[in-house]
Coordinates of C-alpha atoms and ligand atoms in Angstrom, one line a residue:
M1 CA 0.0 0.0 0.0
V2 CA 1.4 3.4 -1.0
V3 CA 1.1 6.0 1.7
F4 CA 1.2 9.7 0.7
Q5 CA 2.5 12.2 3.2
N6 CA 2.0 15.9 3.8
Y7 CA 4.4 18.3 2.2
I8 CA 5.3 21.0 4.6
N9 CA 8.3 23.4 4.5
G10 CA 9.9 21.4 1.7
E11 CA 9.6 18.0 3.4
W12 CA 7.3 15.0 3.0
L13 CA 6.0 14.3 6.5
S14 CA 3.6 11.9 8.2
S15 CA 0.9 13.3 10.4
K16 CA 1.4 13.1 14.1
S17 CA -2.2 11.8 14.3
G18 CA -0.9 8.4 13.1
E19 CA -4.2 8.1 11.2
L20 CA -4.5 7.4 7.5
I21 CA -7.5 7.7 5.1
D22 CA -8.0 5.2 2.3
S23 CA -8.6 6.7 -1.1
I24 CA -10.6 4.1 -2.9
S25 CA -11.4 3.6 -6.6
P26 CA -15.0 4.4 -7.6
A27 CA -14.7 1.7 -10.3
N28 CA -14.0 -0.9 -7.5
R29 CA -14.6 -0.1 -3.9
F30 CA -12.1 -2.8 -2.8
E31 CA -9.2 -1.2 -4.6
V32 CA -7.4 1.3 -2.4
V33 CA -5.5 3.7 -4.7
G34 CA -3.4 5.0 -1.9
Q35 CA -3.6 6.2 1.7
I36 CA -3.4 9.8 2.8
Q37 CA -2.7 11.5 6.1
A38 CA -5.6 12.5 8.4
S39 CA -3.7 15.6 9.6
T40 CA -4.2 17.5 12.8
I41 CA -5.3 21.1 13.2
D42 CA -1.8 21.9 14.6
E43 CA -0.3 20.7 11.4
V44 CA -2.4 23.2 9.5
E45 CA -0.9 25.9 11.7
I46 CA 2.6 24.6 11.0
A47 CA 1.9 24.6 7.2
V48 CA 0.6 28.2 7.4
Q49 CA 3.7 29.2 9.4
A50 CA 6.0 27.6 6.9
A51 CA 4.3 29.6 4.1
T52 CA 4.5 32.8 6.1
E53 CA 8.2 32.4 6.6
A54 CA 8.8 31.7 2.9
K55 CA 6.7 34.4 1.5
K56 CA 9.1 37.3 1.6
A57 CA 12.0 35.6 -0.2
W58 CA 9.6 34.2 -2.8
R59 CA 8.2 37.7 -3.4
K60 CA 11.7 39.2 -3.6
L61 CA 12.8 36.6 -6.2
G62 CA 10.9 38.4 -8.9
Q63 CA 8.2 37.4 -11.3
Y64 CA 10.5 36.2 -14.1
Q65 CA 12.4 33.8 -11.8
R66 CA 9.2 32.5 -10.3
G67 CA 7.9 31.8 -13.8
Q68 CA 11.1 29.7 -14.6
Y69 CA 10.1 27.3 -11.7
L70 CA 6.7 26.8 -13.3
Y71 CA 8.4 25.8 -16.7
R72 CA 10.3 23.1 -14.8
V73 CA 7.2 21.8 -13.1
A74 CA 5.5 21.6 -16.5
E75 CA 8.4 19.6 -17.9
I76 CA 8.2 17.2 -14.9
L77 CA 4.5 16.8 -15.1
E78 CA 4.8 16.1 -18.8
E79 CA 7.3 13.3 -18.1
N80 CA 4.8 11.8 -15.6
L81 CA 1.7 12.4 -17.7
Q82 CA 0.7 8.8 -18.2
D83 CA 1.1 7.8 -14.5
I84 CA -0.7 10.9 -13.2
A85 CA -3.6 10.5 -15.7
E86 CA -3.9 6.8 -14.8
T87 CA -3.9 7.7 -11.1
L88 CA -6.6 10.3 -11.7
T89 CA -8.8 7.7 -13.5
R90 CA -8.3 5.1 -10.8
E91 CA -9.0 7.5 -8.0
M92 CA -11.8 9.6 -9.4
G93 CA -13.3 7.5 -12.2
K94 CA -13.3 9.7 -15.3
T95 CA -12.1 7.9 -18.5
L96 CA -8.4 7.7 -19.3
P97 CA -8.7 9.9 -22.4
E98 CA -10.4 12.6 -20.3
A99 CA -7.7 12.2 -17.6
I100 CA -4.9 12.5 -20.2
G101 CA -6.7 15.6 -21.6
E102 CA -7.0 17.1 -18.1
T103 CA -3.3 16.4 -17.3
S104 CA -2.2 17.9 -20.6
R105 CA -4.4 21.0 -19.8
G106 CA -2.5 21.2 -16.4
I107 CA 0.8 21.3 -18.3
A108 CA -0.5 24.0 -20.6
I109 CA -1.8 26.0 -17.6
L110 CA 1.7 25.8 -16.0
R111 CA 3.3 27.1 -19.2
Y112 CA 0.8 29.9 -19.5
Y113 CA 1.5 31.2 -16.0
A114 CA 5.3 30.5 -16.4
A115 CA 5.1 33.0 -19.3
E116 CA 3.4 35.5 -17.0
G117 CA 6.8 35.8 -15.5
M118 CA 7.7 38.0 -18.4
R119 CA 4.6 40.0 -18.7
K120 CA 3.9 43.4 -17.1
D121 CA 3.0 43.8 -13.5
G122 CA 1.7 47.4 -13.6
D123 CA 0.8 50.4 -15.7
V124 CA 2.2 53.9 -15.9
I125 CA -0.6 56.6 -15.4
P126 CA 0.0 60.2 -16.3
S127 CA 0.2 62.4 -13.3
S128 CA -1.4 65.9 -13.1
E129 CA 2.1 67.1 -11.9
K130 CA 4.5 67.4 -14.7
D131 CA 7.6 66.2 -12.8
A132 CA 6.0 63.2 -11.3
L133 CA 6.0 59.6 -12.2
M134 CA 2.9 57.7 -11.3
F135 CA 2.4 53.9 -11.8
T136 CA 0.7 50.9 -10.4
K137 CA 2.6 47.8 -9.3
R138 CA 1.1 44.5 -8.5
T139 CA 2.1 43.0 -5.2
P140 CA 1.3 39.4 -4.0
L141 CA -1.3 38.9 -1.2
G142 CA 1.1 36.9 0.9
V143 CA -0.2 33.4 2.0
V144 CA -3.0 31.9 0.0
G145 CA -5.1 28.9 1.1
I146 CA -6.3 26.7 -1.7
I147 CA -9.1 24.2 -1.3
T148 CA -10.1 22.1 -4.3
P149 CA -12.7 19.5 -5.2
W150 CA -12.4 16.0 -6.6
N151 CA -13.9 16.5 -10.1
F152 CA -10.8 18.0 -11.7
P153 CA -8.1 16.7 -9.5
V154 CA -5.3 18.0 -11.7
A155 CA -6.6 21.0 -13.5
I156 CA -8.2 22.9 -10.7
P157 CA -5.3 22.6 -8.2
I158 CA -2.9 23.8 -11.0
W159 CA -5.1 26.6 -12.2
K160 CA -5.0 27.9 -8.6
I161 CA -1.5 27.1 -7.5
A162 CA 0.3 28.3 -10.7
P163 CA -1.1 31.9 -10.7
A164 CA -0.8 32.1 -6.9
L165 CA 2.9 31.2 -7.2
V166 CA 3.9 33.2 -10.2
Y167 CA 2.3 36.4 -8.8
G168 CA 4.5 35.9 -5.7
N169 CA 2.3 34.2 -3.0
A170 CA 3.2 31.3 -0.8
V171 CA 0.5 28.5 -0.7
V172 CA -1.1 26.1 1.7
F173 CA -3.0 23.6 -0.5
K174 CA -5.7 21.2 0.9
P175 CA -7.1 18.9 -1.8
A176 CA -10.4 17.0 -1.7
S177 CA -9.9 13.7 0.2
E178 CA -11.3 11.7 -2.7
S179 CA -8.6 12.8 -5.0
A180 CA -5.7 13.5 -2.7
V181 CA -3.4 10.8 -4.1
T182 CA -3.5 12.5 -7.5
A183 CA -2.9 15.8 -5.8
A184 CA 0.1 14.4 -3.9
K185 CA 1.6 13.4 -7.3
I186 CA 1.1 16.9 -8.6
V187 CA 2.8 18.4 -5.5
E188 CA 5.7 16.0 -6.1
C189 CA 6.3 17.6 -9.5
F190 CA 6.6 21.0 -7.8
N191 CA 9.0 19.4 -5.2
R192 CA 11.2 17.9 -8.0
A193 CA 11.3 21.3 -9.7
G194 CA 13.3 22.5 -6.6
L195 CA 10.8 25.1 -5.4
P196 CA 12.2 26.8 -2.3
K197 CA 11.0 25.3 1.0
G198 CA 7.7 26.6 2.4
V199 CA 6.6 28.2 -0.8
L200 CA 4.1 25.4 -1.5
N201 CA 2.7 23.4 1.4
F202 CA 0.3 20.4 1.0
I203 CA -1.9 19.0 3.8
T204 CA -4.5 16.3 3.6
G205 CA -7.4 15.4 5.9
K206 CA -11.1 15.9 6.3
G207 CA -12.7 19.1 5.1
S208 CA -14.6 19.4 8.4
T209 CA -11.3 19.5 10.4
V210 CA -8.3 20.3 8.2
G211 CA -10.3 22.4 5.7
D212 CA -12.1 24.2 8.6
A213 CA -8.8 25.0 10.4
L214 CA -7.3 26.4 7.1
I215 CA -10.2 28.7 6.3
N216 CA -10.3 30.0 9.9
N217 CA -6.5 30.6 10.1
K218 CA -5.9 34.2 10.9
H219 CA -2.6 34.3 9.1
L220 CA -4.0 33.7 5.6
N221 CA -4.1 36.6 3.2
G222 CA -6.4 35.0 0.6
I223 CA -8.5 31.9 0.2
T224 CA -9.6 30.4 -3.1
F225 CA -12.2 27.6 -3.1
T226 CA -14.0 25.4 -5.6
G227 CA -16.6 23.0 -4.4
S228 CA -20.2 22.9 -3.0
E229 CA -22.2 26.0 -2.3
Q230 CA -22.6 24.8 1.3
T231 CA -18.9 24.8 2.0
G232 CA -18.4 27.9 -0.1
K233 CA -20.7 29.8 2.4
L234 CA -18.4 28.6 5.3
V235 CA -15.4 29.9 3.4
A236 CA -17.1 33.2 2.8
E237 CA -18.1 33.6 6.5
A238 CA -14.6 32.7 7.8
A239 CA -12.9 35.0 5.3
S240 CA -15.2 37.9 6.0
R241 CA -14.7 37.4 9.8
N242 CA -10.9 37.6 9.3
N243 CA -11.0 40.2 6.6
V244 CA -9.3 37.9 4.1
K245 CA -9.7 38.2 0.3
Y246 CA -11.7 35.2 -1.1
Q247 CA -12.8 33.7 -4.3
L248 CA -15.4 31.0 -4.6
E249 CA -16.4 28.8 -7.6
M250 CA -19.4 26.7 -6.8
G251 CA -22.3 25.0 -8.5
G252 CA -24.2 25.3 -11.8
K253 CA -27.5 24.3 -13.3
N254 CA -26.4 25.0 -16.8
P255 CA -29.0 25.4 -19.5
V256 CA -28.7 24.4 -23.2
I257 CA -31.2 26.0 -25.5
V258 CA -31.9 24.4 -28.8
L259 CA -33.9 26.5 -31.3
N260 CA -36.0 25.1 -34.2
D261 CA -33.3 26.2 -36.7
A262 CA -30.4 24.5 -34.9
D263 CA -28.2 21.8 -36.5
I264 CA -29.6 18.7 -34.7
E265 CA -26.4 16.6 -35.0
S266 CA -24.3 19.2 -33.4
A267 CA -26.8 20.1 -30.7
V268 CA -27.2 16.4 -29.7
A269 CA -23.5 15.9 -29.7
G270 CA -23.0 19.0 -27.5
V271 CA -25.7 17.9 -25.0
L272 CA -24.3 14.3 -24.8
S273 CA -20.8 15.5 -24.2
G274 CA -21.8 18.4 -21.9
A275 CA -24.2 16.3 -19.8
F276 CA -22.6 12.9 -19.6
K277 CA -18.8 13.2 -20.0
S278 CA -17.1 12.9 -16.6
T279 CA -20.3 11.3 -15.6
G280 CA -21.9 14.8 -15.4
Q281 CA -19.6 15.8 -12.5
K282 CA -18.6 19.2 -13.8
C283 CA -19.8 22.5 -12.5
T284 CA -20.3 23.4 -16.2
A285 CA -22.2 20.2 -17.1
S286 CA -25.4 20.6 -19.0
S287 CA -28.4 19.8 -16.9
R288 CA -31.4 21.6 -18.4
V289 CA -32.1 21.1 -22.1
I290 CA -34.6 23.8 -23.2
L291 CA -36.1 22.9 -26.5
E292 CA -38.2 24.9 -28.9
A293 CA -41.4 23.0 -29.6
G294 CA -40.7 22.6 -33.3
I295 CA -37.5 20.6 -32.8
Y296 CA -38.5 18.8 -29.7
D297 CA -39.5 15.4 -31.1
K298 CA -36.7 15.1 -33.6
F299 CA -34.1 16.2 -31.0
K300 CA -35.5 13.8 -28.4
E301 CA -35.5 10.8 -30.9
H302 CA -31.9 11.5 -31.9
L303 CA -30.7 12.1 -28.3
L304 CA -32.3 8.8 -27.2
S305 CA -30.6 6.8 -30.0
E306 CA -27.2 8.4 -29.3
S307 CA -27.5 7.9 -25.5
A308 CA -28.2 4.2 -26.2
K309 CA -24.7 3.9 -27.7
I310 CA -22.9 5.1 -24.5
T311 CA -20.7 2.4 -23.0
I312 CA -20.3 2.4 -19.2
D313 CA -17.4 0.7 -17.5
N314 CA -14.1 1.2 -15.7
G315 CA -12.5 4.4 -17.1
L316 CA -9.3 2.5 -17.8
E317 CA -10.9 0.3 -20.4
T318 CA -10.4 1.7 -23.9
T319 CA -14.0 1.0 -24.9
T320 CA -15.5 3.0 -22.0
W321 CA -17.3 6.3 -22.9
M322 CA -18.6 7.0 -19.3
G323 CA -17.0 5.9 -16.0
P324 CA -18.6 5.6 -12.5
C325 CA -19.7 8.4 -10.2
A326 CA -16.7 9.5 -8.1
S327 CA -17.9 8.2 -4.8
E328 CA -20.6 6.2 -3.2
S329 CA -22.1 9.4 -1.7
Q330 CA -22.1 11.0 -5.2
L331 CA -23.9 7.9 -6.6
N332 CA -26.5 8.0 -3.8
T333 CA -27.1 11.7 -4.5
V334 CA -27.7 11.0 -8.1
L335 CA -30.0 8.0 -7.3
E336 CA -32.0 10.2 -4.8
Y337 CA -32.5 12.9 -7.4
I338 CA -33.7 10.3 -9.9
E339 CA -36.3 9.2 -7.3
I340 CA -37.2 12.9 -6.6
G341 CA -37.7 13.5 -10.4
K342 CA -40.1 10.5 -10.6
Q343 CA -42.0 11.6 -7.5
E344 CA -42.3 15.2 -8.8
G345 CA -44.1 13.8 -11.9
A346 CA -41.4 14.1 -14.5
S347 CA -41.3 11.2 -17.1
L348 CA -38.2 9.1 -17.0
I349 CA -37.5 8.3 -20.7
F350 CA -34.0 6.9 -20.5
G351 CA -31.8 5.2 -17.9
G352 CA -32.4 5.9 -14.2
N353 CA -30.8 2.8 -12.8
R354 CA -27.7 1.9 -10.9
L355 CA -25.6 -0.6 -12.9
E356 CA -24.6 -3.7 -11.0
Q357 CA -23.9 -6.5 -13.5
G358 CA -20.7 -8.4 -12.9
E359 CA -17.7 -6.3 -11.9
L360 CA -19.9 -3.1 -12.0
A361 CA -21.5 -4.1 -8.7
N362 CA -18.2 -3.2 -7.0
G363 CA -18.3 0.3 -8.3
F364 CA -20.5 3.4 -8.3
Y365 CA -22.1 3.2 -11.8
V366 CA -25.3 4.8 -12.9
E367 CA -27.0 5.0 -16.3
P368 CA -27.1 8.3 -18.2
T369 CA -30.6 9.5 -17.3
I370 CA -33.1 11.6 -19.2
F371 CA -36.3 13.1 -17.9
E372 CA -39.1 14.9 -19.9
D373 CA -42.3 16.7 -18.9
V374 CA -40.1 18.6 -16.5
A375 CA -41.5 21.9 -15.1
P376 CA -39.0 24.6 -14.4
S377 CA -40.2 24.6 -10.7
M378 CA -39.2 20.9 -10.1
R379 CA -36.2 20.2 -7.9
I380 CA -34.5 18.3 -10.7
A381 CA -34.7 21.5 -12.8
R382 CA -33.4 23.7 -10.0
E383 CA -30.9 21.9 -7.8
E384 CA -27.4 20.8 -8.8
I385 CA -27.3 17.0 -9.2
F386 CA -23.7 16.6 -10.3
G387 CA -24.4 13.4 -12.2
P388 CA -25.4 12.2 -15.6
V389 CA -29.0 13.4 -15.4
I390 CA -30.8 15.9 -17.7
A391 CA -34.2 17.5 -17.8
L392 CA -35.9 18.2 -21.1
I393 CA -38.1 21.3 -21.0
K394 CA -40.3 22.4 -23.9
V395 CA -40.8 26.1 -24.7
D396 CA -42.5 28.1 -27.5
S397 CA -40.0 30.9 -28.2
L398 CA -36.4 32.1 -27.7
E399 CA -37.8 34.7 -25.2
E400 CA -39.4 31.9 -23.1
A401 CA -36.3 29.8 -23.4
I402 CA -34.1 32.6 -22.0
S403 CA -36.6 33.3 -19.2
V404 CA -36.5 29.6 -18.2
A405 CA -32.7 29.6 -18.5
N406 CA -32.5 32.6 -16.2
D407 CA -35.0 31.2 -13.7
S408 CA -32.2 29.7 -11.6
D409 CA -30.2 30.5 -8.5
Y410 CA -27.1 29.7 -10.6
G411 CA -25.4 31.4 -13.5
L412 CA -22.2 29.6 -14.5
S413 CA -22.5 28.4 -18.1
A414 CA -25.2 28.6 -20.8
S415 CA -25.4 27.3 -24.4
L416 CA -27.5 28.1 -27.4
Y417 CA -27.8 26.1 -30.5
T418 CA -29.1 28.1 -33.5
T419 CA -28.2 29.2 -37.0
N420 CA -29.8 32.6 -36.5
I421 CA -27.3 35.3 -35.7
G422 CA -30.0 37.6 -34.3
A423 CA -31.1 35.0 -31.8
A424 CA -27.5 34.4 -30.8
L425 CA -26.9 38.1 -30.2
E426 CA -30.1 38.3 -28.1
F427 CA -29.0 35.3 -26.1
I428 CA -25.5 36.7 -25.5
D429 CA -27.1 39.9 -24.2
D430 CA -29.9 38.5 -22.0
V431 CA -28.7 35.2 -20.5
E432 CA -27.4 35.4 -16.9
A433 CA -24.2 33.3 -17.1
G434 CA -20.5 33.9 -16.8
L435 CA -19.8 31.5 -19.7
V436 CA -21.9 32.1 -22.8
R437 CA -21.6 29.6 -25.6
V438 CA -23.2 29.5 -29.0
N439 CA -23.2 26.2 -31.0
A440 CA -20.8 24.8 -28.3
E441 CA -21.4 22.6 -25.3
S442 CA -21.8 24.2 -21.9
A443 CA -18.7 22.5 -20.4
G444 CA -15.0 22.9 -21.4
V445 CA -13.2 26.1 -20.7
E446 CA -10.1 27.6 -22.3
L447 CA -7.3 28.2 -19.8
Q448 CA -6.4 31.6 -21.3
A449 CA -9.9 33.1 -20.8
P450 CA -11.7 34.2 -17.6
F451 CA -13.7 31.5 -15.9
G452 CA -16.5 32.1 -13.4
G453 CA -20.2 32.6 -13.0
M454 CA -23.0 34.9 -11.8
K455 CA -25.5 34.6 -9.0
S456 CA -24.8 31.7 -6.6
S457 CA -22.2 30.1 -8.9
S458 CA -19.3 32.3 -8.0
T459 CA -18.1 35.1 -5.7
G460 CA -15.1 37.2 -6.2
T461 CA -13.0 37.8 -9.3
R462 CA -12.6 35.4 -12.1
E463 CA -10.2 32.5 -12.3
Q464 CA -7.8 31.6 -15.1
G465 CA -6.1 33.6 -17.9
E466 CA -5.0 37.1 -17.1
A467 CA -8.1 37.5 -14.9
A468 CA -6.5 35.4 -12.2
K469 CA -4.1 38.3 -11.5
E470 CA -7.0 40.3 -10.0
F471 CA -7.4 37.7 -7.2
Y472 CA -3.8 36.8 -6.4
T473 CA -2.4 40.4 -6.3
A474 CA -3.1 43.7 -4.7
V475 CA -2.4 47.0 -6.5
K476 CA 0.0 49.6 -5.2
T477 CA -0.3 53.0 -6.7
V478 CA 3.1 54.6 -6.7
F479 CA 3.7 58.3 -7.0
I480 CA 7.3 59.7 -7.3
K481 CA 8.7 63.2 -7.6
S482 CA 12.4 64.0 -8.2
K483 CA 12.6 66.3 -5.2
Ligands
NDP501 N1 -18.2 23.6 -8.4 C1 -17.6 22.4 -8.5 O1 -16.8 22.2 -9.4 C2 -17.9 21.3 -7.5 C3 -19.2 21.2 -7.0 N2 -19.5 20.2 -6.1 C4 -20.8 20.1 -5.5 O2 -20.7 19.8 -4.2 C5 -21.4 18.6 -3.9 C6 -20.8 17.9 -2.8 O3 -19.4 17.6 -3.1 P1 -18.3 17.6 -1.9 O4 -17.1 16.9 -2.3 O5 -19.0 17.1 -0.7 O6 -18.0 19.2 -1.8 P2 -17.3 20.0 -0.7 O7 -17.7 21.4 -0.9 O8 -17.6 19.3 0.6 O9 -15.8 19.7 -1.0 C7 -14.9 20.6 -1.6 C8 -13.6 20.8 -0.8 O10 -13.9 21.5 0.4 C9 -13.4 20.7 1.5 N3 -14.3 20.9 2.6 C10 -15.4 20.2 3.0 N4 -15.9 20.7 4.2 C11 -15.1 21.8 4.5 C12 -15.2 22.7 5.6 N5 -16.1 22.6 6.5 N6 -14.3 23.7 5.6 C13 -13.3 23.8 4.7 N7 -13.2 22.9 3.6 C14 -14.1 21.9 3.5 C15 -13.4 19.3 1.0 O11 -12.6 18.4 1.7 P3 -12.9 16.9 1.8 O12 -12.9 16.3 0.5 O13 -11.8 16.4 2.7 O14 -14.3 16.8 2.4 C16 -12.9 19.5 -0.5 O15 -11.5 19.7 -0.5 C17 -21.5 17.9 -5.2 O16 -22.5 17.0 -5.3 C18 -21.6 19.0 -6.2 O17 -23.0 19.4 -6.3 C19 -18.5 19.3 -5.7 C20 -17.3 19.4 -6.3 C21 -16.9 20.4 -7.3
AKG502 O1 -15.8 22.7 -17.9 C1 -14.6 22.6 -17.5 O2 -13.7 22.2 -18.3 C2 -14.3 23.1 -16.1 C3 -15.3 22.7 -15.2 C4 -15.0 23.0 -13.8 O3 -14.2 23.9 -13.5 C5 -15.6 22.3 -12.7 O4 -16.4 21.4 -12.9 O5 -15.2 22.6 -11.5

């Protein structure tokens, strides 16, 4: 059994608790992928102290030199791509091609932020005084706490750690327990790149203890979090209490509108991929499919025939299109929502069952599931399920479709399928979402563009691309006169 330690002040260390947590494979509950430390609250404090001690030298090193470290991490991650992608699939369940894609994305993110090392960190602003020089200069926050979920175990940690580091912050990183082995392997790439001690610290353990101690630590200068709305609220409360800058990425209930004039093939392909890839466990996953009445029957028929072709099995098998849910609790949530949908009076027209034939009985497999006759007020049309379940909703016009799409507490991603440019422009203008997609699926974000949502989906400034700088730095406005 491989045991993964914490990484604090440049050293891999076992927790003083002496307790370990098994990280199991969702494809087979009897396979333990590795064991992680059930750390103590004191160890969180030690990790924050290590970051606090390291932050000044790291800031003084300069942005260019910090970027050079990220290039080295990218190279090491690339050398280990296959192993890390396989670990991701074994630990979290998504298919190997998806895991390879995600790990490659992690490498690209590292290189993007490595190059930030050579980009500007301020602007010159004309002063009203003729002999003065006035400019802004970005400065790091100091110590940033990073808490990540299990659904993108490589990409999300990297899209938080890489900008945090290049902009000069020291980091304490607590990953989701369900994907902590993959996270440890990512941290090892930073270690092998020779990062100065204390600049990146990694601590595992339960969210309710280790995560709670981190978000309530008074020495943090920033907290970035991706996960559930419930935990996000706790992060916001703790950060507000301690006057710490924070950024939250939480849920979605992402609509896909398909108009009568849409290309059916492309709309069905987009819905299948957006709703069922990664077993629907993306905050950008499509969950409400809002169809104009004139295309409803044809779309439904094609969607059902394509859904029937989905192969479900262990993500390591080359023939698998969709893997298991990431955990037993996630599977149970999905099954509960399927029951809720039936009780609410929606019609189940595809799937709806746990899969338990042969080896599948040892894992957390569920069929892709499609409901119709779904009213926008039903819970399956309002609450985030985070599984392969979609609700078909019939509407009579674009205006009604946008109104249904906006009738949600969330506003992360929204798609429209149409060949009418006027309809596309109206949608772009009126839909309440941070990611607005036309003739493209709701999931899948580009690393160089801002990522985040409206309403309950996100709080704080955007992640990724250049936008990340807003969160990880503060602006100093400098004014200089010659005498
Ligand atoms: N926006 C997104 O991308 C995601 C959304 N979700 C949504 O959340 C639901 C539940 O998933 P779940 O994994 O339970 O999400 P959580 O919000 O519980 O977990 C996200 C992260 O927060 C940590 N955490 C948990 N409790 C606390 C706490 N009290 N203080 C500080 N950190 C904490 C977790 O640690 P630990 O793993 O140790 O509990 C994990 O690292 C999903 O069904 C889905 O709807 C989930 C994942 C990603
Ligand atoms: O759609 C994507 O690629 C990213 C989704 C995401 O960030 C998430 O599910 O947390």
